[in-house]
């Protein structure tokens, strides 16, 4: 997010934005900030486990929590040292197949077993979540300079940046999400 903003503050970027902010134009490059690509991410929760899954569910009993923290801080191991994400599935959507890319997934689905981390030994309360991520969206967003804030003297980059992800601006991205 900061690269396009830094360029614009340096006078490199879309002439209209720079002139609106009264920044001298050194190089007019209209494409600066115009190709923002992000991964849209969904969480589907919570799925309950029954007792047959209990050996596979990371958990910490409340009375063992302090020892678990100590073990992790001293060794980097134990239940807190485990990766939260579990098995992943990579899926090529119908769009990927139609576009001749059936071996290149555009959807990732991850089972997360520590969602939320259970402090209970009651297997009925153990849950998991599924995360779905769209990895190859066609929608492109933009990053620009908040010229009004800049002219008002704001210099905090978090207040100067204007971000428009334009998620699902390309209709087939929503089809991919539904396909996943």
mmCIF file of C-alpha atoms in Angstrom, residues 39-43 91-96 105-109 131-139 167-180:
data_model
loop_
_atom_site.group_PDB
_atom_site.id
_atom_site.type_symbol
_atom_site.label_atom_id
_atom_site.label_comp_id
_atom_site.label_asym_id
_atom_site.label_seq_id
_atom_site.Cartn_x
_atom_site.Cartn_y
_atom_site.Cartn_z
ATOM 1 C CA UNK A 39 -6.879 -12.498 -1.806
ATOM 2 C CA UNK A 40 -10.473 -12.485 -0.643
ATOM 3 C CA UNK A 41 -10.860 -14.706 2.395
ATOM 4 C CA UNK A 42 -13.972 -16.213 3.983
ATOM 5 C CA UNK A 43 -14.329 -18.041 7.287
ATOM 6 C CA UNK A 91 -9.346 -26.395 -6.158
ATOM 7 C CA UNK A 92 -9.459 -25.293 -9.776
ATOM 8 C CA UNK A 93 -12.802 -23.574 -10.282
ATOM 9 C CA UNK A 94 -15.011 -23.942 -13.322
ATOM 10 C CA UNK A 95 -13.578 -20.643 -14.579
ATOM 11 C CA UNK A 96 -10.015 -21.981 -14.357
ATOM 12 C CA UNK A 105 -5.953 -23.834 -8.451
ATOM 13 C CA UNK A 106 -7.682 -20.561 -7.764
ATOM 14 C CA UNK A 107 -9.426 -21.561 -4.539
ATOM 15 C CA UNK A 108 -7.779 -22.742 -1.326
ATOM 16 C CA UNK A 109 -9.777 -24.307 1.486
ATOM 17 C CA UNK A 131 -11.227 -20.804 5.577
ATOM 18 C CA UNK A 132 -11.723 -20.303 1.877
ATOM 19 C CA UNK A 133 -9.363 -18.019 -0.026
ATOM 20 C CA UNK A 134 -9.684 -16.860 -3.615
ATOM 21 C CA UNK A 135 -6.125 -16.899 -4.906
ATOM 22 C CA UNK A 136 -6.387 -15.618 -8.493
ATOM 23 C CA UNK A 137 -9.005 -12.909 -8.593
ATOM 24 C CA UNK A 138 -9.399 -10.924 -11.784
ATOM 25 C CA UNK A 139 -10.785 -7.881 -9.950
ATOM 26 C CA UNK A 167 -13.665 -6.952 -4.639
ATOM 27 C CA UNK A 168 -15.933 -8.821 -7.039
ATOM 28 C CA UNK A 169 -15.767 -5.966 -9.538
ATOM 29 C CA UNK A 170 -15.305 -8.745 -12.111
ATOM 30 C CA UNK A 171 -18.473 -10.843 -11.870
ATOM 31 C CA UNK A 172 -16.726 -14.158 -12.522
ATOM 32 C CA UNK A 173 -14.801 -13.748 -9.238
ATOM 33 C CA UNK A 174 -18.087 -14.244 -7.394
ATOM 34 C CA UNK A 175 -18.732 -17.349 -9.499
ATOM 35 C CA UNK A 176 -15.350 -18.705 -8.372
ATOM 36 C CA UNK A 177 -16.279 -18.039 -4.730
ATOM 37 C CA UNK A 178 -19.561 -19.886 -5.133
ATOM 38 C CA UNK A 179 -17.823 -22.704 -6.988
ATOM 39 C CA UNK A 180 -15.351 -23.128 -4.109
#
